[in-house]
Amino acid sequence: MFDFDWRTFLHWEFSDAIESSVYLYTLVLFTVLCSLLILIRKLRKELIPVFTDEQGDVQITPHALHELVKKSCEDIPGVYSPSTSINRKGRNFRLDIRIRIKQDCNIKNTRKVLSDKIEKVMIENLGFTNFNGLDIVIKGFQGAD
């Protein structure tokens, strides 16, 4: 496949290493391994702890949290296309909720309604002990229906 002398390998200089096909193969292999590690890390499902009691742990997936926020936003008039990102700090987490709103929407009222609704569901109904609140980002305005 390639002509390579293993006995002189340890005595190569940088220019010799670059000219060798082994250098190229090693570089390609290193790139592929790094890409695989990044892909595995992105595909890994990270569970978020909800609470722990004497019977065991309760955890939730990020997808379920996204779905919870989406369902909570459906009932609020003037709020469209919510998306959620989760900011974790140790065991605690905050939600960043990105929404589109109507142009004539009262932002303070909408924020209060959305915050109250999500906090009620997460803390009172589901018993989250590590929820530190949410931040709302307006990503655009929805035109008139």
mmCIF file with all atom_site columns, C-alpha atoms in Angstrom:
data_model
loop_
_atom_site.group_PDB
_atom_site.id
_atom_site.type_symbol
_atom_site.label_atom_id
_atom_site.label_alt_id
_atom_site.label_comp_id
_atom_site.label_asym_id
_atom_site.label_entity_id
_atom_site.label_seq_id
_atom_site.pdbx_PDB_ins_code
_atom_site.Cartn_x
_atom_site.Cartn_y
_atom_site.Cartn_z
_atom_site.occupancy
_atom_site.B_iso_or_equiv
_atom_site.pdbx_formal_charge
_atom_site.auth_seq_id
_atom_site.auth_comp_id
_atom_site.auth_asym_id
_atom_site.auth_atom_id
_atom_site.pdbx_PDB_model_num
ATOM 1   C CA . MET A 1 1   ? 0.000   0.000  0.000  1.00 0.00 ? 1   MET A CA 1
ATOM 2   C CA . PHE A 1 2   ? 2.727   2.472  0.921  1.00 0.00 ? 2   PHE A CA 1
ATOM 3   C CA . ASP A 1 3   ? 6.439   2.211  1.369  1.00 0.00 ? 3   ASP A CA 1
ATOM 4   C CA . PHE A 1 4   ? 7.324   2.860  4.987  1.00 0.00 ? 4   PHE A CA 1
ATOM 5   C CA . ASP A 1 5   ? 10.463  2.173  7.024  1.00 0.00 ? 5   ASP A CA 1
ATOM 6   C CA . TRP A 1 6   ? 9.471   1.754  10.692 1.00 0.00 ? 6   TRP A CA 1
ATOM 7   C CA . ARG A 1 7   ? 13.099  1.739  11.894 1.00 0.00 ? 7   ARG A CA 1
ATOM 8   C CA . THR A 1 8   ? 13.679  5.369  10.888 1.00 0.00 ? 8   THR A CA 1
ATOM 9   C CA . PHE A 1 9   ? 10.282  6.583  12.067 1.00 0.00 ? 9   PHE A CA 1
ATOM 10  C CA . LEU A 1 10  ? 11.506  7.897  15.427 1.00 0.00 ? 10  LEU A CA 1
ATOM 11  C CA . HIS A 1 11  ? 14.305  9.883  13.788 1.00 0.00 ? 11  HIS A CA 1
ATOM 12  C CA . TRP A 1 12  ? 12.155  11.782 11.294 1.00 0.00 ? 12  TRP A CA 1
ATOM 13  C CA . GLU A 1 13  ? 12.278  15.511 11.022 1.00 0.00 ? 13  GLU A CA 1
ATOM 14  C CA . PHE A 1 14  ? 9.147   17.555 10.427 1.00 0.00 ? 14  PHE A CA 1
ATOM 15  C CA . SER A 1 15  ? 9.747   17.845 6.666  1.00 0.00 ? 15  SER A CA 1
ATOM 16  C CA . ASP A 1 16  ? 10.131  14.047 6.399  1.00 0.00 ? 16  ASP A CA 1
ATOM 17  C CA . ALA A 1 17  ? 6.881   13.472 8.297  1.00 0.00 ? 17  ALA A CA 1
ATOM 18  C CA . ILE A 1 18  ? 4.868   15.823 6.073  1.00 0.00 ? 18  ILE A CA 1
ATOM 19  C CA . GLU A 1 19  ? 6.130   14.180 2.891  1.00 0.00 ? 19  GLU A CA 1
ATOM 20  C CA . SER A 1 20  ? 5.172   10.702 4.111  1.00 0.00 ? 20  SER A CA 1
ATOM 21  C CA . SER A 1 21  ? 1.785   9.188  3.293  1.00 0.00 ? 21  SER A CA 1
ATOM 22  C CA . VAL A 1 22  ? 1.584   7.930  6.894  1.00 0.00 ? 22  VAL A CA 1
ATOM 23  C CA . TYR A 1 23  ? 1.241   11.547 7.997  1.00 0.00 ? 23  TYR A CA 1
ATOM 24  C CA . LEU A 1 24  ? -1.791  12.005 5.732  1.00 0.00 ? 24  LEU A CA 1
ATOM 25  C CA . TYR A 1 25  ? -3.403  8.765  6.916  1.00 0.00 ? 25  TYR A CA 1
ATOM 26  C CA . THR A 1 26  ? -2.834  9.714  10.543 1.00 0.00 ? 26  THR A CA 1
ATOM 27  C CA . LEU A 1 27  ? -4.322  13.156 9.983  1.00 0.00 ? 27  LEU A CA 1
ATOM 28  C CA . VAL A 1 28  ? -7.414  11.684 8.289  1.00 0.00 ? 28  VAL A CA 1
ATOM 29  C CA . LEU A 1 29  ? -7.842  9.107  11.071 1.00 0.00 ? 29  LEU A CA 1
ATOM 30  C CA . PHE A 1 30  ? -7.523  11.795 13.750 1.00 0.00 ? 30  PHE A CA 1
ATOM 31  C CA . THR A 1 31  ? -10.128 13.962 11.991 1.00 0.00 ? 31  THR A CA 1
ATOM 32  C CA . VAL A 1 32  ? -12.557 11.049 11.662 1.00 0.00 ? 32  VAL A CA 1
ATOM 33  C CA . LEU A 1 33  ? -12.159 10.118 15.344 1.00 0.00 ? 33  LEU A CA 1
ATOM 34  C CA . CYS A 1 34  ? -12.725 13.708 16.483 1.00 0.00 ? 34  CYS A CA 1
ATOM 35  C CA . SER A 1 35  ? -15.819 13.948 14.276 1.00 0.00 ? 35  SER A CA 1
ATOM 36  C CA . LEU A 1 36  ? -17.193 10.711 15.722 1.00 0.00 ? 36  LEU A CA 1
ATOM 37  C CA . LEU A 1 37  ? -16.666 11.912 19.283 1.00 0.00 ? 37  LEU A CA 1
ATOM 38  C CA . ILE A 1 38  ? -18.462 15.177 18.548 1.00 0.00 ? 38  ILE A CA 1
ATOM 39  C CA . LEU A 1 39  ? -21.330 13.321 16.865 1.00 0.00 ? 39  LEU A CA 1
ATOM 40  C CA . ILE A 1 40  ? -21.696 10.900 19.767 1.00 0.00 ? 40  ILE A CA 1
ATOM 41  C CA . ARG A 1 41  ? -21.772 13.783 22.223 1.00 0.00 ? 41  ARG A CA 1
ATOM 42  C CA . LYS A 1 42  ? -24.468 15.604 20.236 1.00 0.00 ? 42  LYS A CA 1
ATOM 43  C CA . LEU A 1 43  ? -26.648 12.494 19.912 1.00 0.00 ? 43  LEU A CA 1
ATOM 44  C CA . ARG A 1 44  ? -26.409 11.555 23.574 1.00 0.00 ? 44  ARG A CA 1
ATOM 45  C CA . LYS A 1 45  ? -29.704 11.961 25.399 1.00 0.00 ? 45  LYS A CA 1
ATOM 46  C CA . GLU A 1 46  ? -29.060 13.902 28.550 1.00 0.00 ? 46  GLU A CA 1
ATOM 47  C CA . LEU A 1 47  ? -31.649 13.445 31.244 1.00 0.00 ? 47  LEU A CA 1
ATOM 48  C CA . ILE A 1 48  ? -32.558 16.310 33.546 1.00 0.00 ? 48  ILE A CA 1
ATOM 49  C CA . PRO A 1 49  ? -33.266 15.360 37.166 1.00 0.00 ? 49  PRO A CA 1
ATOM 50  C CA . VAL A 1 50  ? -36.702 16.460 38.387 1.00 0.00 ? 50  VAL A CA 1
ATOM 51  C CA . PHE A 1 51  ? -36.550 15.340 42.009 1.00 0.00 ? 51  PHE A CA 1
ATOM 52  C CA . THR A 1 52  ? -35.275 12.559 44.212 1.00 0.00 ? 52  THR A CA 1
ATOM 53  C CA . ASP A 1 53  ? -37.091 10.891 47.071 1.00 0.00 ? 53  ASP A CA 1
ATOM 54  C CA . GLU A 1 54  ? -36.773 7.679  49.053 1.00 0.00 ? 54  GLU A CA 1
ATOM 55  C CA . GLN A 1 55  ? -38.330 5.674  46.210 1.00 0.00 ? 55  GLN A CA 1
ATOM 56  C CA . GLY A 1 56  ? -35.797 6.831  43.605 1.00 0.00 ? 56  GLY A CA 1
ATOM 57  C CA . ASP A 1 57  ? -35.064 9.457  40.973 1.00 0.00 ? 57  ASP A CA 1
ATOM 58  C CA . VAL A 1 58  ? -37.434 11.101 38.525 1.00 0.00 ? 58  VAL A CA 1
ATOM 59  C CA . GLN A 1 59  ? -35.833 12.478 35.349 1.00 0.00 ? 59  GLN A CA 1
ATOM 60  C CA . ILE A 1 60  ? -37.098 14.145 32.183 1.00 0.00 ? 60  ILE A CA 1
ATOM 61  C CA . THR A 1 61  ? -35.720 14.378 28.668 1.00 0.00 ? 61  THR A CA 1
ATOM 62  C CA . PRO A 1 62  ? -35.033 17.735 26.995 1.00 0.00 ? 62  PRO A CA 1
ATOM 63  C CA . HIS A 1 63  ? -37.585 16.808 24.313 1.00 0.00 ? 63  HIS A CA 1
ATOM 64  C CA . ALA A 1 64  ? -40.295 16.435 26.963 1.00 0.00 ? 64  ALA A CA 1
ATOM 65  C CA . LEU A 1 65  ? -39.423 19.885 28.359 1.00 0.00 ? 65  LEU A CA 1
ATOM 66  C CA . HIS A 1 66  ? -39.681 21.384 24.856 1.00 0.00 ? 66  HIS A CA 1
ATOM 67  C CA . GLU A 1 67  ? -43.066 19.726 24.436 1.00 0.00 ? 67  GLU A CA 1
ATOM 68  C CA . LEU A 1 68  ? -44.222 21.034 27.824 1.00 0.00 ? 68  LEU A CA 1
ATOM 69  C CA . VAL A 1 69  ? -43.343 24.620 26.868 1.00 0.00 ? 69  VAL A CA 1
ATOM 70  C CA . LYS A 1 70  ? -45.005 24.250 23.465 1.00 0.00 ? 70  LYS A CA 1
ATOM 71  C CA . LYS A 1 71  ? -48.243 22.965 25.024 1.00 0.00 ? 71  LYS A CA 1
ATOM 72  C CA . SER A 1 72  ? -48.193 25.781 27.593 1.00 0.00 ? 72  SER A CA 1
ATOM 73  C CA . CYS A 1 73  ? -47.830 28.401 24.846 1.00 0.00 ? 73  CYS A CA 1
ATOM 74  C CA . GLU A 1 74  ? -50.728 27.038 22.779 1.00 0.00 ? 74  GLU A CA 1
ATOM 75  C CA . ASP A 1 75  ? -53.341 28.437 25.188 1.00 0.00 ? 75  ASP A CA 1
ATOM 76  C CA . ILE A 1 76  ? -51.858 31.936 25.353 1.00 0.00 ? 76  ILE A CA 1
ATOM 77  C CA . PRO A 1 77  ? -53.265 34.277 22.697 1.00 0.00 ? 77  PRO A CA 1
ATOM 78  C CA . GLY A 1 78  ? -50.655 36.170 20.695 1.00 0.00 ? 78  GLY A CA 1
ATOM 79  C CA . VAL A 1 79  ? -47.791 33.696 21.283 1.00 0.00 ? 79  VAL A CA 1
ATOM 80  C CA . TYR A 1 80  ? -46.521 31.678 18.311 1.00 0.00 ? 80  TYR A CA 1
ATOM 81  C CA . SER A 1 81  ? -43.817 29.136 17.469 1.00 0.00 ? 81  SER A CA 1
ATOM 82  C CA . PRO A 1 82  ? -42.076 28.663 20.810 1.00 0.00 ? 82  PRO A CA 1
ATOM 83  C CA . SER A 1 83  ? -38.654 27.056 20.921 1.00 0.00 ? 83  SER A CA 1
ATOM 84  C CA . THR A 1 84  ? -36.740 26.189 24.041 1.00 0.00 ? 84  THR A CA 1
ATOM 85  C CA . SER A 1 85  ? -33.131 25.830 25.070 1.00 0.00 ? 85  SER A CA 1
ATOM 86  C CA . ILE A 1 86  ? -32.028 24.488 28.420 1.00 0.00 ? 86  ILE A CA 1
ATOM 87  C CA . ASN A 1 87  ? -29.230 26.138 30.388 1.00 0.00 ? 87  ASN A CA 1
ATOM 88  C CA . ARG A 1 88  ? -27.806 23.805 33.015 1.00 0.00 ? 88  ARG A CA 1
ATOM 89  C CA . LYS A 1 89  ? -25.629 24.778 35.925 1.00 0.00 ? 89  LYS A CA 1
ATOM 90  C CA . GLY A 1 90  ? -24.882 21.703 37.989 1.00 0.00 ? 90  GLY A CA 1
ATOM 91  C CA . ARG A 1 91  ? -28.172 20.046 38.866 1.00 0.00 ? 91  ARG A CA 1
ATOM 92  C CA . ASN A 1 92  ? -30.173 23.253 38.400 1.00 0.00 ? 92  ASN A CA 1
ATOM 93  C CA . PHE A 1 93  ? -31.453 24.563 35.096 1.00 0.00 ? 93  PHE A CA 1
ATOM 94  C CA . ARG A 1 94  ? -33.175 27.547 33.462 1.00 0.00 ? 94  ARG A CA 1
ATOM 95  C CA . LEU A 1 95  ? -35.239 27.629 30.303 1.00 0.00 ? 95  LEU A CA 1
ATOM 96  C CA . ASP A 1 96  ? -34.693 30.109 27.490 1.00 0.00 ? 96  ASP A CA 1
ATOM 97  C CA . ILE A 1 97  ? -37.971 30.369 25.600 1.00 0.00 ? 97  ILE A CA 1
ATOM 98  C CA . ARG A 1 98  ? -37.889 32.006 22.186 1.00 0.00 ? 98  ARG A CA 1
ATOM 99  C CA . ILE A 1 99  ? -41.294 33.103 20.891 1.00 0.00 ? 99  ILE A CA 1
ATOM 100 C CA . ARG A 1 100 ? -42.948 35.099 18.143 1.00 0.00 ? 100 ARG A CA 1
ATOM 101 C CA . ILE A 1 101 ? -45.707 37.454 19.266 1.00 0.00 ? 101 ILE A CA 1
ATOM 102 C CA . LYS A 1 102 ? -48.436 39.564 17.686 1.00 0.00 ? 102 LYS A CA 1
ATOM 103 C CA . GLN A 1 103 ? -47.467 43.126 16.929 1.00 0.00 ? 103 GLN A CA 1
ATOM 104 C CA . ASP A 1 104 ? -50.108 44.574 19.243 1.00 0.00 ? 104 ASP A CA 1
ATOM 105 C CA . CYS A 1 105 ? -49.365 42.136 22.096 1.00 0.00 ? 105 CYS A CA 1
ATOM 106 C CA . ASN A 1 106 ? -48.792 43.452 25.623 1.00 0.00 ? 106 ASN A CA 1
ATOM 107 C CA . ILE A 1 107 ? -45.317 42.017 26.230 1.00 0.00 ? 107 ILE A CA 1
ATOM 108 C CA . LYS A 1 108 ? -45.280 42.455 30.021 1.00 0.00 ? 108 LYS A CA 1
ATOM 109 C CA . ASN A 1 109 ? -48.637 40.742 30.425 1.00 0.00 ? 109 ASN A CA 1
ATOM 110 C CA . THR A 1 110 ? -47.714 37.939 28.020 1.00 0.00 ? 110 THR A CA 1
ATOM 111 C CA . ARG A 1 111 ? -44.417 37.340 29.828 1.00 0.00 ? 111 ARG A CA 1
ATOM 112 C CA . LYS A 1 112 ? -46.182 37.199 33.205 1.00 0.00 ? 112 LYS A CA 1
ATOM 113 C CA . VAL A 1 113 ? -48.879 34.808 31.949 1.00 0.00 ? 113 VAL A CA 1
ATOM 114 C CA . LEU A 1 114 ? -46.307 32.537 30.275 1.00 0.00 ? 114 LEU A CA 1
ATOM 115 C CA . SER A 1 115 ? -43.968 32.562 33.283 1.00 0.00 ? 115 SER A CA 1
ATOM 116 C CA . ASP A 1 116 ? -46.767 31.853 35.741 1.00 0.00 ? 116 ASP A CA 1
ATOM 117 C CA . LYS A 1 117 ? -48.161 29.042 33.615 1.00 0.00 ? 117 LYS A CA 1
ATOM 118 C CA . ILE A 1 118 ? -44.844 27.259 33.071 1.00 0.00 ? 118 ILE A CA 1
ATOM 119 C CA . GLU A 1 119 ? -43.697 27.699 36.661 1.00 0.00 ? 119 GLU A CA 1
ATOM 120 C CA . LYS A 1 120 ? -47.035 26.383 37.946 1.00 0.00 ? 120 LYS A CA 1
ATOM 121 C CA . VAL A 1 121 ? -46.799 23.288 35.763 1.00 0.00 ? 121 VAL A CA 1
ATOM 122 C CA . MET A 1 122 ? -43.140 22.615 36.534 1.00 0.00 ? 122 MET A CA 1
ATOM 123 C CA . ILE A 1 123 ? -43.005 23.376 40.253 1.00 0.00 ? 123 ILE A CA 1
ATOM 124 C CA . GLU A 1 124 ? -46.508 22.755 41.593 1.00 0.00 ? 124 GLU A CA 1
ATOM 125 C CA . ASN A 1 125 ? -47.747 19.982 39.295 1.00 0.00 ? 125 ASN A CA 1
ATOM 126 C CA . LEU A 1 126 ? -44.555 18.101 38.385 1.00 0.00 ? 126 LEU A CA 1
ATOM 127 C CA . GLY A 1 127 ? -42.572 18.843 41.544 1.00 0.00 ? 127 GLY A CA 1
ATOM 128 C CA . PHE A 1 128 ? -39.351 20.161 39.990 1.00 0.00 ? 128 PHE A CA 1
ATOM 129 C CA . THR A 1 129 ? -36.915 21.031 42.781 1.00 0.00 ? 129 THR A CA 1
ATOM 130 C CA . ASN A 1 130 ? -34.109 22.300 40.556 1.00 0.00 ? 130 ASN A CA 1
ATOM 131 C CA . PHE A 1 131 ? -35.948 24.745 38.260 1.00 0.00 ? 131 PHE A CA 1
ATOM 132 C CA . ASN A 1 132 ? -34.474 28.270 38.455 1.00 0.00 ? 132 ASN A CA 1
ATOM 133 C CA . GLY A 1 133 ? -36.991 30.071 36.245 1.00 0.00 ? 133 GLY A CA 1
ATOM 134 C CA . LEU A 1 134 ? -37.158 31.077 32.620 1.00 0.00 ? 134 LEU A CA 1
ATOM 135 C CA . ASP A 1 135 ? -36.018 33.810 30.301 1.00 0.00 ? 135 ASP A CA 1
ATOM 136 C CA . ILE A 1 136 ? -38.091 34.913 27.323 1.00 0.00 ? 136 ILE A CA 1
ATOM 137 C CA . VAL A 1 137 ? -36.599 36.061 24.033 1.00 0.00 ? 137 VAL A CA 1
ATOM 138 C CA . ILE A 1 138 ? -38.804 37.583 21.359 1.00 0.00 ? 138 ILE A CA 1
ATOM 139 C CA . LYS A 1 139 ? -37.532 36.276 18.053 1.00 0.00 ? 139 LYS A CA 1
ATOM 140 C CA . GLY A 1 140 ? -40.016 38.064 15.826 1.00 0.00 ? 140 GLY A CA 1
ATOM 141 C CA . PHE A 1 141 ? -43.495 39.411 15.308 1.00 0.00 ? 141 PHE A CA 1
ATOM 142 C CA . GLN A 1 142 ? -46.419 37.557 13.805 1.00 0.00 ? 142 GLN A CA 1
ATOM 143 C CA . GLY A 1 143 ? -48.556 39.415 11.288 1.00 0.00 ? 143 GLY A CA 1
ATOM 144 C CA . ALA A 1 144 ? -52.296 39.859 11.610 1.00 0.00 ? 144 ALA A CA 1
ATOM 145 C CA . ASP A 1 145 ? -54.320 36.659 11.169 1.00 0.00 ? 145 ASP A CA 1
#
